Amino acid sequence: MAIDSTGLDCYIVPIDTQLGTKADCASAISSVGKRIAKIKDIGEIGGTRNITQHEYLSNDDSEKSYGSVTYGNVNITCPFSPTDTEGQGELKAMFKNKERRMLIVENTDGNYTKLPIMCSKAAKGYSNNDFVTFNTVVEQDGEAVEITE
């Protein structure tokens, strides 16, 4: 079954929040969650792993080895709101204070995705014939985990 991305919500919670079950996620969202409103796109969540090919002077076959995992960046864009003390305020504070948080994606199928994050960009964008936007780069700081139970 495909999961529709339209209708999902994203929340920021303290990094040490207990998020082992769907009930934990729902409780965290209602008690300490800061919603990032009106997200236009978040892109991909996940990582890449380098693979190195080793070639030899002899006629022996080349071999490949796995490298470490590098986690990606999530570019979040939404209309700028100077009075947003929830998601935008939390992202600005993370950037200014060099703090980590946990991002919870509330998927439309009733499950959750959690990932540790850092904020490497918090800026306003100005474009012709468009809203002023809040543009942020959230760095994935560890493995994303699917919460399904």
Backbone as numpy.savetxt, mean C-alpha at the origin, in Angstrom:
# Nx Ny Nz CAx CAy CAz Cx Cy Cz
-13.52 -16.63 -8.99 -14.36 -15.46 -8.99 -13.47 -14.21 -8.99
-13.72 -13.30 -9.89 -12.98 -12.04 -9.97 -13.45 -11.09 -8.88
-12.54 -10.27 -8.40 -12.85 -9.27 -7.38 -12.90 -7.91 -8.05
-13.98 -7.19 -7.89 -14.13 -5.86 -8.46 -13.39 -4.86 -7.57
-12.55 -4.02 -8.17 -11.82 -3.04 -7.37 -12.65 -1.80 -7.06
-13.66 -1.52 -7.87 -14.51 -0.36 -7.60 -15.34 -0.64 -6.35
-15.21 0.23 -5.36 -15.93 0.06 -4.11 -15.04 -0.33 -2.95
-13.76 -0.62 -3.21 -12.88 -0.97 -2.09 -12.53 0.29 -1.31
-12.07 0.11 -0.09 -11.63 1.21 0.76 -10.26 0.88 1.34
-9.48 1.93 1.63 -8.16 1.78 2.23 -8.10 2.56 3.53
-7.50 1.94 4.54 -7.39 2.53 5.86 -5.95 2.42 6.36
-5.55 3.39 7.15 -4.23 3.37 7.78 -4.45 3.17 9.28
-3.70 2.22 9.85 -3.76 1.94 11.29 -2.33 1.89 11.84
-2.17 2.00 13.16 -0.82 1.88 13.73 -0.18 0.55 13.33
1.14 0.57 13.19 1.89 -0.59 12.70 1.72 -1.83 13.58
1.50 -1.64 14.88 1.42 -2.78 15.80 -0.02 -3.27 16.03
-0.96 -2.83 15.21 -2.36 -3.24 15.36 -2.52 -4.72 15.04
-3.26 -5.44 15.87 -3.55 -6.86 15.65 -4.48 -7.01 14.46
-4.04 -7.71 13.40 -4.83 -7.86 12.18 -4.79 -9.29 11.65
-4.96 -10.27 12.52 -4.86 -11.67 12.11 -6.11 -12.25 11.48
-7.27 -11.65 11.76 -8.53 -12.18 11.24 -9.36 -11.06 10.63
-10.42 -11.44 9.92 -11.33 -10.43 9.36 -11.99 -9.62 10.48
-12.29 -10.27 11.59 -12.88 -9.55 12.74 -11.89 -8.54 13.31
-10.60 -8.91 13.38 -9.57 -7.97 13.84 -9.51 -6.75 12.92
-9.55 -7.00 11.61 -9.48 -5.90 10.64 -10.68 -4.96 10.79
-11.87 -5.54 10.88 -13.09 -4.72 11.02 -13.03 -3.91 12.31
-12.56 -4.51 13.39 -12.45 -3.81 14.67 -11.43 -2.68 14.58
-10.29 -2.94 13.95 -9.25 -1.91 13.81 -9.75 -0.74 12.97
-10.46 -1.04 11.90 -11.00 0.02 11.03 -11.96 0.91 11.81
-12.85 0.28 12.59 -13.85 1.07 13.32 -13.26 1.83 14.51
-12.18 1.33 15.09 -11.65 1.98 16.29 -10.49 2.94 16.01
-9.54 2.56 15.17 -8.36 3.42 14.95 -8.07 3.69 13.48
-8.88 3.16 12.58 -8.62 3.30 11.15 -8.82 4.71 10.64
-7.90 5.15 9.80 -8.00 6.46 9.13 -8.22 6.17 7.65
-9.41 6.50 7.15 -9.79 6.19 5.76 -9.14 7.18 4.80
-8.58 6.64 3.72 -8.07 7.48 2.63 -9.23 7.63 1.65
-9.82 8.82 1.60 -11.04 9.04 0.83 -10.75 9.29 -0.65
-11.68 8.87 -1.50 -11.72 9.18 -2.92 -10.45 8.83 -3.68
-9.92 7.65 -3.43 -8.72 7.19 -4.14 -9.08 6.93 -5.59
-8.27 7.47 -6.50 -8.49 7.25 -7.93 -7.85 5.95 -8.39
-6.69 5.62 -7.84 -5.95 4.43 -8.28 -4.87 4.14 -7.24
-4.60 2.87 -7.00 -3.47 2.53 -6.12 -2.44 1.65 -6.81
-2.72 1.19 -8.00 -1.72 0.40 -8.70 -1.57 -0.99 -8.11
-0.34 -1.48 -8.12 -0.05 -2.86 -7.72 0.51 -2.93 -6.31
0.12 -4.01 -5.62 0.68 -4.33 -4.31 1.41 -5.65 -4.49
2.66 -5.70 -4.08 3.42 -6.94 -4.23 4.90 -6.66 -4.31
5.63 -7.61 -4.85 7.08 -7.47 -4.93 7.65 -8.14 -6.14
8.92 -7.92 -6.32 9.67 -8.58 -7.39 10.88 -9.25 -6.77
11.38 -10.24 -7.47 12.58 -10.95 -7.00 13.56 -11.00 -8.17
14.77 -10.50 -7.92 15.81 -10.57 -8.95 16.24 -12.00 -9.18
16.52 -12.30 -10.44 17.09 -13.60 -10.80 18.39 -13.31 -11.55
19.46 -13.93 -11.11 20.77 -13.73 -11.72 21.16 -14.98 -12.49
21.61 -14.76 -13.71 22.08 -15.89 -14.52 23.60 -15.93 -14.41
24.13 -17.09 -14.06 25.56 -17.30 -13.91 26.04 -18.09 -15.12
27.00 -17.50 -15.83 27.57 -18.15 -17.02 29.03 -18.45 -16.75
29.52 -19.53 -17.37 30.86 -20.01 -17.06 31.73 -20.02 -18.31
33.03 -19.89 -18.10 33.97 -19.94 -19.22 34.00 -21.32 -19.87
33.72 -22.33 -19.10 33.67 -23.69 -19.63 32.37 -23.86 -20.42
32.16 -24.99 -20.95 30.94 -25.28 -21.70 29.79 -25.74 -20.82
29.97 -25.64 -19.51 28.90 -26.05 -18.60 27.68 -25.15 -18.80
26.50 -25.75 -18.58 25.27 -24.98 -18.71 25.24 -23.83 -17.71
24.64 -22.74 -18.12 24.47 -21.61 -17.19 23.45 -22.01 -16.12
23.49 -21.30 -15.01 22.57 -21.56 -13.91 21.97 -20.24 -13.46
20.81 -20.32 -12.83 20.14 -19.13 -12.32 19.94 -19.26 -10.82
20.01 -18.11 -10.15 19.78 -18.09 -8.71 18.81 -16.97 -8.38
18.05 -17.20 -7.33 17.10 -16.20 -6.85 17.79 -15.18 -5.96
17.38 -13.93 -6.07 17.84 -12.87 -5.19 16.77 -12.55 -4.16
16.96 -11.48 -3.45 16.01 -11.09 -2.42 14.79 -10.41 -3.02
13.76 -10.29 -2.22 12.51 -9.66 -2.66 12.62 -8.16 -2.47
12.17 -7.43 -3.48 12.05 -5.98 -3.39 10.57 -5.65 -3.49
10.05 -4.95 -2.50 8.64 -4.59 -2.51 8.45 -3.27 -3.22
7.30 -3.11 -3.82 7.05 -1.96 -4.67 6.52 -0.75 -3.93
6.20 0.24 -4.74 5.60 1.47 -4.27 4.15 1.50 -4.70
3.32 2.09 -3.89 1.91 2.27 -4.23 1.68 3.77 -4.37
1.33 4.21 -5.58 1.06 5.63 -5.82 -0.42 5.88 -5.57
-0.71 6.71 -4.58 -2.10 7.01 -4.24 -2.40 8.45 -4.62
-3.45 8.64 -5.42 -3.88 9.96 -5.84 -5.34 10.14 -5.48
-5.66 11.28 -4.87 -7.04 11.60 -4.51 -7.19 13.13 -4.51
-8.42 13.64 -4.58 -8.60 15.09 -4.52 -8.04 15.65 -3.21
-7.29 16.74 -3.29 -6.69 17.35 -2.11 -7.78 17.95 -1.22
-7.65 17.71 0.08 -8.57 18.30 1.06 -7.75 18.81 2.23
-7.64 20.15 2.40 -6.84 20.69 3.50 -7.42 20.37 4.88
-8.68 19.97 4.94 -9.30 19.66 6.24 -9.36 18.16 6.52
-8.78 17.34 5.63 -8.82 15.89 5.83 -7.84 15.50 6.94
-8.37 15.16 8.10 -7.54 14.73 9.21 -7.46 13.20 9.28
-8.13 12.55 8.37 -8.11 11.09 8.34 -6.92 10.61 7.49
-7.19 10.09 6.31 -6.16 9.48 5.48 -5.06 10.43 5.04
-5.44 11.58 4.46 -4.42 12.53 3.99 -3.61 13.06 5.17
-4.27 13.37 6.25 -3.56 13.85 7.44 -2.59 12.82 7.98
-3.00 11.56 7.97 -2.15 10.49 8.47 -0.93 10.30 7.55
-1.15 10.34 6.24 -0.04 10.21 5.30 0.95 11.37 5.43
0.44 12.58 5.61 1.32 13.74 5.80 2.14 13.57 7.08
1.51 13.11 8.15 2.22 12.90 9.42 3.28 11.81 9.29
2.95 10.74 8.58 3.93 9.67 8.36 5.16 10.21 7.65
4.92 11.01 6.61 6.01 11.57 5.82 6.86 12.51 6.68
6.22 13.42 7.37 6.92 14.42 8.17 7.72 13.79 9.31
7.12 12.82 9.98 7.72 12.24 11.18 8.50 10.94 10.94
8.59 10.52 9.67 9.32 9.29 9.31 8.79 8.08 10.07
7.47 7.89 10.01 6.83 6.81 10.77 6.25 5.74 9.83
6.18 4.54 10.34 5.58 3.41 9.62 4.15 3.20 10.11
3.32 2.66 9.23 1.95 2.30 9.56 1.61 0.99 8.84
0.40 0.52 9.08 -0.13 -0.63 8.36 -1.27 -0.13 7.48
-1.29 -0.55 6.22 -2.37 -0.23 5.31 -3.30 -1.43 5.24
-4.58 -1.18 5.41 -5.59 -2.23 5.26 -6.41 -1.89 4.02
-6.46 -2.82 3.07 -7.33 -2.68 1.91 -8.56 -3.54 2.19
-9.71 -2.90 2.26 -10.97 -3.62 2.46 -11.51 -3.95 1.07
-11.30 -5.19 0.65 -11.70 -5.61 -0.70 -13.20 -5.78 -0.80
-13.71 -5.73 -2.03 -15.16 -5.81 -2.25 -15.72 -7.21 -2.04
-14.86 -8.21 -1.88 -15.34 -9.57 -1.63 -15.47 -9.88 -0.15
-15.24 -8.87 0.71 -15.36 -9.08 2.16 -14.07 -9.48 2.83
-13.01 -9.68 2.06 -11.70 -10.01 2.62 -10.84 -8.75 2.72
-9.68 -8.88 3.35 -8.79 -7.75 3.56 -7.39 -8.10 3.09
-6.64 -7.07 2.72 -5.21 -7.18 2.44 -4.51 -6.21 3.38
-3.47 -6.69 4.07 -2.72 -5.80 4.96 -1.27 -5.78 4.53
-0.65 -4.60 4.67 0.76 -4.48 4.36 1.38 -3.33 5.13
2.61 -3.52 5.60 3.30 -2.44 6.29 3.76 -1.39 5.28
3.66 -0.11 5.65 3.97 0.95 4.70 4.80 2.07 5.34
5.49 2.79 4.46 6.18 4.03 4.77 5.75 5.03 3.70
5.84 6.32 3.98 5.43 7.33 3.02 6.65 8.11 2.54
6.98 8.01 1.24 8.16 8.69 0.70 7.81 9.95 -0.09
6.53 10.22 -0.28 6.12 11.44 -0.99 4.75 11.86 -0.49
4.60 13.15 -0.23 3.31 13.74 0.11 3.29 15.12 -0.54
2.50 15.27 -1.62 2.55 16.51 -2.39 1.19 16.84 -2.98
1.01 18.12 -3.30 -0.19 18.56 -4.01 0.16 18.66 -5.49
-0.82 18.28 -6.32 -0.62 18.37 -7.76 -1.63 19.31 -8.39
-1.17 20.07 -9.38 -2.01 21.04 -10.07 -2.00 20.71 -11.56
-3.17 20.49 -12.14 -3.29 20.21 -13.57 -4.41 21.07 -14.14
-4.28 21.39 -15.41 -5.30 22.17 -16.11 -6.61 21.39 -16.17
-7.70 22.05 -15.87 -9.04 21.45 -15.95 -9.22 20.24 -15.06
-8.61 20.25 -13.90 -8.73 19.11 -12.99 -8.71 19.63 -11.55
-9.10 18.76 -10.61 -9.00 19.07 -9.20 -7.54 19.22 -8.80
-7.29 19.99 -7.75 -6.00 19.92 -7.08 -5.96 18.54 -6.42
-4.86 17.83 -6.58 -4.80 16.46 -6.07 -3.78 16.34 -4.94
-4.00 15.33 -4.12 -3.02 14.93 -3.11 -2.36 13.68 -3.67
-1.06 13.78 -3.90 -0.30 12.68 -4.50 0.70 12.16 -3.49
0.65 10.88 -3.25 1.56 10.30 -2.28 2.14 9.00 -2.83
3.35 8.71 -2.41 3.97 7.43 -2.73 4.11 6.69 -1.41
3.46 5.55 -1.35 3.52 4.69 -0.17 4.43 3.52 -0.52
5.45 3.35 0.26 6.43 2.28 0.04 6.01 1.05 0.82
5.84 -0.06 0.13 5.52 -1.31 0.80 6.76 -1.76 1.56
6.63 -1.99 2.86 7.77 -2.27 3.73 7.77 -3.71 4.23
7.17 -4.60 3.48 7.12 -6.01 3.87 6.04 -6.71 3.06
5.89 -7.98 3.31 4.95 -8.79 2.54 3.50 -8.38 2.78
2.73 -8.35 1.70 1.28 -8.15 1.80 0.65 -9.49 2.19
-0.31 -9.44 3.10 -0.95 -10.65 3.60 -2.45 -10.56 3.35
-3.03 -11.61 2.78 -4.47 -11.68 2.55 -5.15 -12.24 3.80
-6.14 -11.54 4.29 -6.90 -11.98 5.47 -8.26 -12.46 4.97
-8.50 -13.76 5.04 -9.71 -14.36 4.48 -10.59 -15.06 5.50
-10.15 -15.14 6.74 -10.93 -15.84 7.77 -11.10 -14.99 9.00
